[in-house]
mmCIF file of C-alpha atoms in Angstrom:
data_model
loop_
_atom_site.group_PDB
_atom_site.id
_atom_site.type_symbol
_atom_site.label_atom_id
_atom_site.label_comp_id
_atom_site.label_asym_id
_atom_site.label_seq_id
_atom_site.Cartn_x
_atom_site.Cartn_y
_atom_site.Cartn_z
ATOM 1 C CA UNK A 1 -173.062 -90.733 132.005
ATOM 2 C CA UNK A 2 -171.198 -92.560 135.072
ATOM 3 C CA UNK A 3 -167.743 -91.865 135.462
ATOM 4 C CA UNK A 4 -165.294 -93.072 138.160
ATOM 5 C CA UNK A 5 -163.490 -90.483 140.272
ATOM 6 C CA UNK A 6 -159.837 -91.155 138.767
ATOM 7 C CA UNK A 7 -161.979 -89.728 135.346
ATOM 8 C CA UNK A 8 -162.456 -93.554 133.560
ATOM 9 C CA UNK A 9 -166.190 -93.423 132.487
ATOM 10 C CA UNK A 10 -168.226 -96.844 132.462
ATOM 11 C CA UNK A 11 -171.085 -95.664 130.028
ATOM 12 C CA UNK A 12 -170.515 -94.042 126.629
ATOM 13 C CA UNK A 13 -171.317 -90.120 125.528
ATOM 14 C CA UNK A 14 -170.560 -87.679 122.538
ATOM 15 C CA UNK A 15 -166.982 -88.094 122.471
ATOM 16 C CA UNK A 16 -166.533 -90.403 125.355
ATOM 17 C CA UNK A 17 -166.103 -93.659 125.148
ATOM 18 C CA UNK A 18 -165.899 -96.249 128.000
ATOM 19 C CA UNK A 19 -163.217 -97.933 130.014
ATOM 20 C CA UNK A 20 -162.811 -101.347 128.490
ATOM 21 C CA UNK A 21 -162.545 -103.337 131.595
ATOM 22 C CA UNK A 22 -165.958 -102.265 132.152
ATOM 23 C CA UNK A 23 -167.048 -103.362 128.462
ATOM 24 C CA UNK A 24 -170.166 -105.876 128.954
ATOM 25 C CA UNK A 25 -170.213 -105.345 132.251
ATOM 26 C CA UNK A 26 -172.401 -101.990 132.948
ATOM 27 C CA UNK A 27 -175.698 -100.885 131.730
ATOM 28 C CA UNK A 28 -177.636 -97.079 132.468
ATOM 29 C CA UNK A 29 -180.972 -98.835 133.533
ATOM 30 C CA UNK A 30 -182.211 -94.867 133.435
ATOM 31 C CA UNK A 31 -184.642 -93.723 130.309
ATOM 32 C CA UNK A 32 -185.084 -90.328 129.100
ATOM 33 C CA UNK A 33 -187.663 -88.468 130.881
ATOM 34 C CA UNK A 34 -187.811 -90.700 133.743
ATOM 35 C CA UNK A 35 -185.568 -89.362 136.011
ATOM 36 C CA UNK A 36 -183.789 -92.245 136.692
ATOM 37 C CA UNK A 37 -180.073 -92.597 136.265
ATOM 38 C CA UNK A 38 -179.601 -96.126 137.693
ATOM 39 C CA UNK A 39 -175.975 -98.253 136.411
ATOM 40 C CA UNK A 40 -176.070 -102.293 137.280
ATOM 41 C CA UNK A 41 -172.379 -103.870 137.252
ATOM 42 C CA UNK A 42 -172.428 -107.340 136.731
ATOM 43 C CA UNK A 43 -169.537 -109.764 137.399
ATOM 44 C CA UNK A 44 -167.819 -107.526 140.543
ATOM 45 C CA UNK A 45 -164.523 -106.873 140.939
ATOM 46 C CA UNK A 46 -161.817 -105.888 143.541
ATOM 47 C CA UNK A 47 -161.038 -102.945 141.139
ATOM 48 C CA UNK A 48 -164.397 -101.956 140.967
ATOM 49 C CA UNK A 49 -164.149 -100.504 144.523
ATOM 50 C CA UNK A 50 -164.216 -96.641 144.154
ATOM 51 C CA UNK A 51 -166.109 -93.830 143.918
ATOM 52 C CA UNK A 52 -168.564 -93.041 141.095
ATOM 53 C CA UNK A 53 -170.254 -89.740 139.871
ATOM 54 C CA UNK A 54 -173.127 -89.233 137.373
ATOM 55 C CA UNK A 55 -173.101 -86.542 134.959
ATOM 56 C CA UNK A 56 -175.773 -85.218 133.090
ATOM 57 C CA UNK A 57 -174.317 -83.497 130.104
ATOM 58 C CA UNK A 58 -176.845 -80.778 128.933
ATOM 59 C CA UNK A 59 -176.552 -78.025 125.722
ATOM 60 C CA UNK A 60 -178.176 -74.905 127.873
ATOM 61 C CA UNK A 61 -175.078 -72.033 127.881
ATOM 62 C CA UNK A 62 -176.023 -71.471 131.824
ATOM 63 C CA UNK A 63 -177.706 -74.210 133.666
ATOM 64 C CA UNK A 64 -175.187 -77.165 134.784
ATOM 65 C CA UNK A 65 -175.425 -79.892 136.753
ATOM 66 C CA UNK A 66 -173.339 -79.304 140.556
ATOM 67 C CA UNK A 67 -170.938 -80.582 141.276
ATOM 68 C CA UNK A 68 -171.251 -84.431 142.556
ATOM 69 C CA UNK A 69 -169.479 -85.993 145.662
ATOM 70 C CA UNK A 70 -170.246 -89.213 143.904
ATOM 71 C CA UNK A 71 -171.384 -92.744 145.428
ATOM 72 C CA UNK A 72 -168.568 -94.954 147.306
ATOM 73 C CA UNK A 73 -168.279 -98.837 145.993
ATOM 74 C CA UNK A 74 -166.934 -100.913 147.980
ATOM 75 C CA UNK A 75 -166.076 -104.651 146.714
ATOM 76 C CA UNK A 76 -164.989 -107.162 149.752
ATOM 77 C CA UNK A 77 -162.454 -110.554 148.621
ATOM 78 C CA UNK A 78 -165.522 -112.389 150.707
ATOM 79 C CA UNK A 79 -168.674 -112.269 152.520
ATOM 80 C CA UNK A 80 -166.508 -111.687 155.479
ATOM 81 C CA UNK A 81 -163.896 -109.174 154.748
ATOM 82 C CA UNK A 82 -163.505 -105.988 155.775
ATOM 83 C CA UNK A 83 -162.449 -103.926 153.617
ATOM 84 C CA UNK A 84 -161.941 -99.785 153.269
ATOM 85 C CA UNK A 85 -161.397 -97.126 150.923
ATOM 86 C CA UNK A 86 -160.131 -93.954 150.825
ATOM 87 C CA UNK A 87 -161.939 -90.731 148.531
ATOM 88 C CA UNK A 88 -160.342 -89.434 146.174
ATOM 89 C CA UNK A 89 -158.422 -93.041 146.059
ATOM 90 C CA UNK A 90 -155.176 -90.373 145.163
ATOM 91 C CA UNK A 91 -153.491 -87.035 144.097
ATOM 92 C CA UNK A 92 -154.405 -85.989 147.277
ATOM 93 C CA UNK A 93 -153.314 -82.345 147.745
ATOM 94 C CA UNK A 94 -152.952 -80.512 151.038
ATOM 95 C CA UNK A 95 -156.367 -78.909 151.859
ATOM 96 C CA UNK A 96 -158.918 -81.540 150.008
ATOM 97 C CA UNK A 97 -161.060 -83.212 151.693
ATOM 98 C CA UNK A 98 -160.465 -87.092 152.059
ATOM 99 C CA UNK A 99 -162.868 -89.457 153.223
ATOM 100 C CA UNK A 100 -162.181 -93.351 154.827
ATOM 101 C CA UNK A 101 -164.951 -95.950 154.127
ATOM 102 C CA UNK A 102 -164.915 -99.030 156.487
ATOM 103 C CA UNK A 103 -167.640 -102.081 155.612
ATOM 104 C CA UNK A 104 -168.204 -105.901 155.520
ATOM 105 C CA UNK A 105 -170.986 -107.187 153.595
ATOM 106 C CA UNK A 106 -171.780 -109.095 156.845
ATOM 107 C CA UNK A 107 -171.612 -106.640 159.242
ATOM 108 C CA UNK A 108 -173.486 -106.621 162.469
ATOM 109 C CA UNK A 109 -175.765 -103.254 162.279
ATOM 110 C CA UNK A 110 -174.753 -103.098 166.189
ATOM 111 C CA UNK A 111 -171.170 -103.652 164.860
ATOM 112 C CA UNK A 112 -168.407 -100.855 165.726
ATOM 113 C CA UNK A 113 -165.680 -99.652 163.430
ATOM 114 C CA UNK A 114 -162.527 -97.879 164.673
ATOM 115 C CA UNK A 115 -159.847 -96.146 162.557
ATOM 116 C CA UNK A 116 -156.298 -96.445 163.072
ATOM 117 C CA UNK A 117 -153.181 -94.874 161.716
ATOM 118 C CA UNK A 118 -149.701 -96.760 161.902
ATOM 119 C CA UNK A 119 -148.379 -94.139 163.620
ATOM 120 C CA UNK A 120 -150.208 -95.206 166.821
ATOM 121 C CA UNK A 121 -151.501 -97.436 168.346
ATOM 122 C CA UNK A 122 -154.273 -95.818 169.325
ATOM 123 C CA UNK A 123 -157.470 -95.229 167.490
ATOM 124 C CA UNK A 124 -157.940 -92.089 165.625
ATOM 125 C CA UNK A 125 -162.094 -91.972 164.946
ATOM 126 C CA UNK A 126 -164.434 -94.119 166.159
ATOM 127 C CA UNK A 127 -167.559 -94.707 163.059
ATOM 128 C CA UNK A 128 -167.749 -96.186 159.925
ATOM 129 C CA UNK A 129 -166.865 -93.446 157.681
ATOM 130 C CA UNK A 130 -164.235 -90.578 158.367
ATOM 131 C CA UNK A 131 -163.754 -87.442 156.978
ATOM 132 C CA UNK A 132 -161.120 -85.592 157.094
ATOM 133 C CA UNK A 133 -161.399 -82.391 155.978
ATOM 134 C CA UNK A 134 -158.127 -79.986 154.795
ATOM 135 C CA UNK A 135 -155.823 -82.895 154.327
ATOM 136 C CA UNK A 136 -152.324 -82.178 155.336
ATOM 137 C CA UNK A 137 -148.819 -83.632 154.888
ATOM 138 C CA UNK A 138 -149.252 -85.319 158.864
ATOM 139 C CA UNK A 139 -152.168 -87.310 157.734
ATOM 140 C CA UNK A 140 -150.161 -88.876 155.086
ATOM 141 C CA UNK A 141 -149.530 -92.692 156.316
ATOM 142 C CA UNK A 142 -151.274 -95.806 156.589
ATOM 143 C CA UNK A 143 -154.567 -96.602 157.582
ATOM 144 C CA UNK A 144 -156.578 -99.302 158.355
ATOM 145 C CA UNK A 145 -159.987 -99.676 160.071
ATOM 146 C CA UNK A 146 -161.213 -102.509 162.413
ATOM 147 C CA UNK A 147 -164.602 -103.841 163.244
ATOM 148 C CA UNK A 148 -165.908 -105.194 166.402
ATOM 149 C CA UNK A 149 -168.745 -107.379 166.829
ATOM 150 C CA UNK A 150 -170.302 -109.820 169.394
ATOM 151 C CA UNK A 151 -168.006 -112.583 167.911
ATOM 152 C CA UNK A 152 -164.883 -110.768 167.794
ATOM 153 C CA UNK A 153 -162.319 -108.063 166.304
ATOM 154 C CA UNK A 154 -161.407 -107.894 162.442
ATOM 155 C CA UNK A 155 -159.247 -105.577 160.667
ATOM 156 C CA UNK A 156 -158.986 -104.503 157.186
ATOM 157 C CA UNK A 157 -155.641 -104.971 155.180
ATOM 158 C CA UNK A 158 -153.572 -101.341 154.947
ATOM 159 C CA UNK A 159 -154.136 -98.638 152.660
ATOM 160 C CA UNK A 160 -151.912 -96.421 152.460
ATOM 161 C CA UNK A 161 -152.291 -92.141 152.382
ATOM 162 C CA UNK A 162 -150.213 -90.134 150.545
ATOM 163 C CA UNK A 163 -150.783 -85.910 151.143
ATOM 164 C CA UNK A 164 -149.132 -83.935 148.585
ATOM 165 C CA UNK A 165 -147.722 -80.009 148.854
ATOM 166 C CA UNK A 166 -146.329 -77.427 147.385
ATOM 167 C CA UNK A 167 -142.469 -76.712 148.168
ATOM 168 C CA UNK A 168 -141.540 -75.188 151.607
ATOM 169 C CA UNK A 169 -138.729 -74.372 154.126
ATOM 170 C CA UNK A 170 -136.763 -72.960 151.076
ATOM 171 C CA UNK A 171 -133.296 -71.988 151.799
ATOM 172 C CA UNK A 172 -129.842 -70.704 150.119
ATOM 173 C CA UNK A 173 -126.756 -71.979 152.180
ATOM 174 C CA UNK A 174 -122.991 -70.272 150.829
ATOM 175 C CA UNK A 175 -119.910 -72.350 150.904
ATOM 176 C CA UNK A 176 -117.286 -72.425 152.180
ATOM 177 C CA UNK A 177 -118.801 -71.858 154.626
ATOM 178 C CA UNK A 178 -117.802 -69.398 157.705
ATOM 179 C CA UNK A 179 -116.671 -65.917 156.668
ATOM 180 C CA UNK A 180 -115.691 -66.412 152.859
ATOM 181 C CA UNK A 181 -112.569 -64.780 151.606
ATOM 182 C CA UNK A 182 -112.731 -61.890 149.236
ATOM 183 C CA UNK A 183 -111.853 -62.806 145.386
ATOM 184 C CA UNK A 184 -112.690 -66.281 145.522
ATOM 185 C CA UNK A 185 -116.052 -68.096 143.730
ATOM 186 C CA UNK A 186 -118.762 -69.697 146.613
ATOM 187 C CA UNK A 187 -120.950 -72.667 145.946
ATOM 188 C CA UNK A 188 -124.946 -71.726 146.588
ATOM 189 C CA UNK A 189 -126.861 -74.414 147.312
ATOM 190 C CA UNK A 190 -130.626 -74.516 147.400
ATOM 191 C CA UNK A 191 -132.471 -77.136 149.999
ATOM 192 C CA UNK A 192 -136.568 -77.793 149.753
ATOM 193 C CA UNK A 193 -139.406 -79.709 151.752
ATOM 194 C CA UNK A 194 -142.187 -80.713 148.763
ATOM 195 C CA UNK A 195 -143.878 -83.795 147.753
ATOM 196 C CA UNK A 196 -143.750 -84.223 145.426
ATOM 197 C CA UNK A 197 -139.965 -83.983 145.458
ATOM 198 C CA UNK A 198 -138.126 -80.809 144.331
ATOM 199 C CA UNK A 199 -136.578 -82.420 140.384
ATOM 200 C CA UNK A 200 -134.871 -79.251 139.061
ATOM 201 C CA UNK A 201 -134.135 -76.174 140.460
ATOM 202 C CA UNK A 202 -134.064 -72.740 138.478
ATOM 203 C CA UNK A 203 -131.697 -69.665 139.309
ATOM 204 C CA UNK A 204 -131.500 -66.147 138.258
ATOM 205 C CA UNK A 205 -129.408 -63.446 138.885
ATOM 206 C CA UNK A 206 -129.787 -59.485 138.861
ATOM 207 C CA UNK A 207 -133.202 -57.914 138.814
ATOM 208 C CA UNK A 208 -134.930 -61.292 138.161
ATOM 209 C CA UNK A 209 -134.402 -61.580 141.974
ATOM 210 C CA UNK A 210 -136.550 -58.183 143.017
ATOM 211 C CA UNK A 211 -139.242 -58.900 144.680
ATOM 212 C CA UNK A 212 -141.430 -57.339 141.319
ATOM 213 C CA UNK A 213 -139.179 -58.928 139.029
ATOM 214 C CA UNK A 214 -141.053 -60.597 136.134
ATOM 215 C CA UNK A 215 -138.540 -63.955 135.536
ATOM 216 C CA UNK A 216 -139.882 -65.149 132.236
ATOM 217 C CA UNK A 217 -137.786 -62.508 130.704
ATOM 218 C CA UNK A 218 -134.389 -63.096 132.358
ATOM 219 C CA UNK A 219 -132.277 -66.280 131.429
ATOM 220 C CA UNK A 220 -132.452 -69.038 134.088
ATOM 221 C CA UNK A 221 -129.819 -72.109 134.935
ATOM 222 C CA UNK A 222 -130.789 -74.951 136.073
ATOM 223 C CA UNK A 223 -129.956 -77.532 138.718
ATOM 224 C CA UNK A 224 -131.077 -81.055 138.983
ATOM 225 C CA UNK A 225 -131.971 -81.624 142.660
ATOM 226 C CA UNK A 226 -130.558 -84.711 144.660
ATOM 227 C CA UNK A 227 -132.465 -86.250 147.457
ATOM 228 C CA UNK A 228 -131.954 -86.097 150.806
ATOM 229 C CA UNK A 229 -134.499 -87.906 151.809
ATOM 230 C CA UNK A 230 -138.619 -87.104 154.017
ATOM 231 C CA UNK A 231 -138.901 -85.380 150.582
ATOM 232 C CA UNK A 232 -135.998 -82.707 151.322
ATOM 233 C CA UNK A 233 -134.115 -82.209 147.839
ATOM 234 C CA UNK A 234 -130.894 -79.915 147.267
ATOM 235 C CA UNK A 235 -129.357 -78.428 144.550
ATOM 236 C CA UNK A 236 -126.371 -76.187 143.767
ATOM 237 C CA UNK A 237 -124.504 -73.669 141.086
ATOM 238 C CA UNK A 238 -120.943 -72.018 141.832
ATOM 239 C CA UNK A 239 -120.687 -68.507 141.612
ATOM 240 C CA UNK A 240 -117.504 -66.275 140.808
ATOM 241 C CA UNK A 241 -116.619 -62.942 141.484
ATOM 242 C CA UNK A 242 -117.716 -61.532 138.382
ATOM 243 C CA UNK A 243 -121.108 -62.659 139.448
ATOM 244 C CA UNK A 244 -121.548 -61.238 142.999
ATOM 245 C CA UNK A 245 -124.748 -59.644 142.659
ATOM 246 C CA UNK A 246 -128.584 -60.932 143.427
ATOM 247 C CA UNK A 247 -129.348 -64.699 142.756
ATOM 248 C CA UNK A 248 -132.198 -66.341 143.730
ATOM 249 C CA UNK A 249 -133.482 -69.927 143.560
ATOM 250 C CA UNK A 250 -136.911 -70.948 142.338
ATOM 251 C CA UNK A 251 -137.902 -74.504 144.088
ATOM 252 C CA UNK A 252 -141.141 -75.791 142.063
ATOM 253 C CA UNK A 253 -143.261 -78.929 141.740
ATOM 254 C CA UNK A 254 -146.412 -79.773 140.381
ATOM 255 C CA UNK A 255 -148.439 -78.029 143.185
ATOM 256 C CA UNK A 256 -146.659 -74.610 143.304
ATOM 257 C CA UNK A 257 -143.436 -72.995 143.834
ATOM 258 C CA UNK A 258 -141.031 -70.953 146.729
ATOM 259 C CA UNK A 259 -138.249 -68.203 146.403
ATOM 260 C CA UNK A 260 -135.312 -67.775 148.230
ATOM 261 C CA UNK A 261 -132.898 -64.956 147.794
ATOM 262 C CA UNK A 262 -129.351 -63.824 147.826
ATOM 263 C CA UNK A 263 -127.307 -61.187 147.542
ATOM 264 C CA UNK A 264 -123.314 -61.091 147.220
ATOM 265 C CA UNK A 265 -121.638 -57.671 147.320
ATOM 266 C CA UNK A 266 -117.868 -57.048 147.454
ATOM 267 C CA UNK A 267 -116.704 -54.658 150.510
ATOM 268 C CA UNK A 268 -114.717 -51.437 150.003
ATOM 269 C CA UNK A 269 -112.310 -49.749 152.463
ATOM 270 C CA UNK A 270 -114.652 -46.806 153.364
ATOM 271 C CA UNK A 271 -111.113 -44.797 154.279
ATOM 272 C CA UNK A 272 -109.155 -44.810 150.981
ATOM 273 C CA UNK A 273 -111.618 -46.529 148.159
ATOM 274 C CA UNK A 274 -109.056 -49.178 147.530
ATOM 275 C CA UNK A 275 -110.423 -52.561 146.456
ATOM 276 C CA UNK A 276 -108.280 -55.714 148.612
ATOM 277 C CA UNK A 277 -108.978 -59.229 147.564
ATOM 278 C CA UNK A 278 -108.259 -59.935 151.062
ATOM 279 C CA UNK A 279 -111.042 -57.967 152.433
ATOM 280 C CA UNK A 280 -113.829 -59.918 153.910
ATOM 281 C CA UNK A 281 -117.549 -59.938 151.570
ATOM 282 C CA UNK A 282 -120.735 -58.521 152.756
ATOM 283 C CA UNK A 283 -123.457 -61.248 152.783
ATOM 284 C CA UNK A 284 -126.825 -59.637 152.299
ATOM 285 C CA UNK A 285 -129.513 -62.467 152.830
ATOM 286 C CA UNK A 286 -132.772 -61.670 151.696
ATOM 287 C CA UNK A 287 -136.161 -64.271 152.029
ATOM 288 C CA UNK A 288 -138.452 -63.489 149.603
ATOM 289 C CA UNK A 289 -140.929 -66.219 150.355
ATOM 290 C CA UNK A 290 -144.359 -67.410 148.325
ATOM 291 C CA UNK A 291 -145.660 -70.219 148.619
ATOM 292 C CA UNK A 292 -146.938 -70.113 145.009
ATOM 293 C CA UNK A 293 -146.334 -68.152 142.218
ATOM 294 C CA UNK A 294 -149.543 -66.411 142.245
ATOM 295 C CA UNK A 295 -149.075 -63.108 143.526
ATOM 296 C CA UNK A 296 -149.424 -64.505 147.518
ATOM 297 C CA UNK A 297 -148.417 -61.944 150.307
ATOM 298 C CA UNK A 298 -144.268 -61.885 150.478
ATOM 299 C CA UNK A 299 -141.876 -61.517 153.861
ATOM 300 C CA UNK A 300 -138.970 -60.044 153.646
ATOM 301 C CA UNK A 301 -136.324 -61.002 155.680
ATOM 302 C CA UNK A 302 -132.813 -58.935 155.933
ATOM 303 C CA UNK A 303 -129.612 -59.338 157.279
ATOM 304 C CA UNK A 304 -126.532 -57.787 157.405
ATOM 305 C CA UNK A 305 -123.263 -59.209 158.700
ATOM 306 C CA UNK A 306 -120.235 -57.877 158.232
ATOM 307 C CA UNK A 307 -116.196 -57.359 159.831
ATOM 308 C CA UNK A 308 -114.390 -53.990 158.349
ATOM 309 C CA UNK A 309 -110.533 -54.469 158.048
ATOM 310 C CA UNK A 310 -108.273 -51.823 157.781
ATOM 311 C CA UNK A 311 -104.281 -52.531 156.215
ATOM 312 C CA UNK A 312 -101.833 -50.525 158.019
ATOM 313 C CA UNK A 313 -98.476 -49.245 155.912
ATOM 314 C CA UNK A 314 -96.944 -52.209 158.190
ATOM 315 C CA UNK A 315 -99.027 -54.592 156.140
ATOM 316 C CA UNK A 316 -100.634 -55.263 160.050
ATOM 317 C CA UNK A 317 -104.454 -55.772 159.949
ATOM 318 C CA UNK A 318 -106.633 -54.669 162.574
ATOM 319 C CA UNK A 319 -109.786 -55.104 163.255
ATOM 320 C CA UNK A 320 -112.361 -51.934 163.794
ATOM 321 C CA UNK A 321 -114.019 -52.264 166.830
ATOM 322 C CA UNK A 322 -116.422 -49.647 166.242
ATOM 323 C CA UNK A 323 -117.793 -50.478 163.204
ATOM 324 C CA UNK A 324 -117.811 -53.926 164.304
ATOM 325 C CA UNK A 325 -120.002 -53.039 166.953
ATOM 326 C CA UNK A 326 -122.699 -51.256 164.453
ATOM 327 C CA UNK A 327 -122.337 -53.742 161.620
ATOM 328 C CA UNK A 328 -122.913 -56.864 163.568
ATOM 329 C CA UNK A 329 -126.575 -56.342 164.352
ATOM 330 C CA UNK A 330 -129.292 -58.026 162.205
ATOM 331 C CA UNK A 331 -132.145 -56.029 161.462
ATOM 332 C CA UNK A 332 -135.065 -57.616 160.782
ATOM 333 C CA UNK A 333 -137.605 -55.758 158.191
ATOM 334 C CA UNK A 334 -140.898 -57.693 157.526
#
C-alpha cells in the first residue's frame, strides 16, 4: 500500500482505509506477482506535494520489508514555478535527517539551484536537493531555494523549518536573592531552553532528588511554566523552613526531560549548638543533569558557600575570618 510520510495512506489494506481527499483520485496500477507497485494520481494538487512510501505488508513472522526513504512529489502552482519541499514536511527532531527539494517543471537541465536561509544573505548549498543530516535547533528557520537559468533568477516562496529538542540549560535560581536570612521561606524558580516549550514543571523533595532516586514513588507538585520567550519557560514553588531539605525540578517535553537540583540546609553555631534564626543558611547547589530520562551519563556539580557568625554576650556579631577563608571556596566534583 502507498502511504504519505505524515502516515495518511492513499490506497486501502486490512484495516486501513484511505485518506478521503485522495478518494477517486489514486489507483495501484501494480498486480500480484508482477512486481510492480506503480500509484497514478489524477487531478494534482498543491497538497499532493510530499513524500510517499510503499509498503508491502507480508504474514512471514521474520522477513519485512526495510525501511523506505520514500519518493518526493513535488506539485508547482504553474509550468513555471519553483517550488521546494522539505522531508519529513515536520516533527522534525534534533538529529533526523531533513532533506530540501528545489524543482520547476520547466527547468533548464543546465539550470542552477542555490539554497538560502533568512538568516543570510548568502547561499547555504549550491544543487538541487540538500540534505542535511543531524538536524539541529540552528537550522531551524526559513528557507527558500532559487534557480538560475540563461533567462534569469527565480525564487521559490518560503518554507519555513522548525527543529525540535529536548529541554536544556536547566537551572534553579533562590530568592531573595543575595545571602537569604535564616527562618524565612525562599521562592525556587526553575528556567528551561526546549521546543517544544517547557508547559508544567514537576518538583520533589527529599530522596526523590538523589541522583538513584526512583520519582514515581515520591509525591510531586507542579508548576505551570510561563514564557519568556526563544522557547525559555520558568516556573516557581515557595519553600518554608520546615521544608529546607533536597528539591529538585524536573523540566520535560515531548522529546525528553532535564534535572536540576537543590539543597537547603539550616547552619548551626559549631561553638555552642544553639540554633539563631538570624544565622545565615548554607546553600548546597547540586546539578544533576540528563538530558533524558533514560539512564544517560549524570555530572555532578557542587558548591558550597557559606559566612559563619558568631553572637557575642554583647549581642555584637562578628564575622570569622578563618572559617570564612575555608568555607568560601567552591569545589567542583564531576
Amino acid at each position: 500500500m502507498w502511504c504519505r510520510e505524515d502516515s495518511r495512506c492513499l490506497t486501502q489494506s486490512a484495516g486501513v482505509f484511505p485518506d478521503p481527499s485522495y478518494h477517486n483520485r489514486v489507483r495501484h496500477l501494480g498486480q500480484a506477482g508482477t512486481k510492480n507497485c506503480s500509484l497514478k494520481i489524477s487531478d494534482l494538487r498543491a497538497s499532493d506535494s510530499g513524500t510517499y512510501v510503499f509498503y508491502l505488508i507480508t504474514s512471514h513472522p521474520t522477513q519485512k520489508m526495510p525501511g523506505q526513504r520514500g519518493i518526493q512529489l513535488l506539485v508547482a502552482d504553474s509550468s513555471s514555478a519553483v517550488t521546494m519541499s522539505a522531508s519529513p514536511s515536520g516533527g522534525i527532531t534534533e538529529g533526523d535527517a531533513l532533506r530540501l527539494a528545489c524543482c520547476s517543471p520547466s527547468a533548464d537541465p543546465q539550470a542552477r539551484f542555490r539554497w538560502f536561509q533568512s538568516t543570510s544573505s548568502s547561499p547555504r548549498h549550491d544543487g538541487q536537493v540538500w540534505d542535511i543530516g543531524d538536524a539541529t535547533s540552528e537550522d531551524s528557520g526559513s528557507y527558500y531555494c532559487q534557480m538560475q537559468t540563461g533567462d534569469g533568477v527565480q525564487s521559490s516562496t518560503t518554507l519555513a523549518i522548525d527543529v525540535e529538542y529536548s529541554p536544556r540549560n536547566t537551572v534553579v535560581s533562590i530568592s531573595p536573592a543575595g545571602e537569604p536570612q535564616g527562618g524565612l521561606p525562599v521562592t525556587l524558580t526553575c528556567s528551561s531552553d526546549a521546543n517544544p516549550p517547557v508547559h508544567t514543571y514537576t518538583w520533589y523533595r527529599g530522596a526523590a532528588c538523589l541522583p538513584a532516586g526512583d520519582k514515581s514513588f515520591h509525591q510531586a507538585t507542579q508548576s505551570l511554566a510561563k514564557p519568556t520567550g526563544g522557547g525559555s519557560a520558568i516556573g516557581s514553588v515557595d519553600i518554608s523552613t520546615e521544608e529546607y531539605g533536597p528539591h529538585c525540578c524536573v523540566a520535560r517535553n515531548t522529546h525528553g526531560s532535564q534535572t536540576y537540583s537543590v539543597t537547603l540546609r539550616d547552619t548551626r553555631d559549631a561553638d555552642d549548638g544553639n540554633y539563631s534564626h538570624n544565622h545565615p543558611i548554607k546553600l548546597q547547589l547540586a546539578l544533576l543533569s540528563a538530558s533524558r530520562l533514560c539512564g544517560s551519563e549524570c555530572k555532578l556539580l557542587s558548591v558550597i558557600r557559606h559566612e559563619q557568625i558568631r553572637t557575642r554576650a554583647c549581642g555584637e556579631v562578628e564575622e570569622d575570618e578563618d572559617q570564612e577563608d575555608s568555607d568560601s571556596d567552591t569545589r567542583t566534583s564531576i
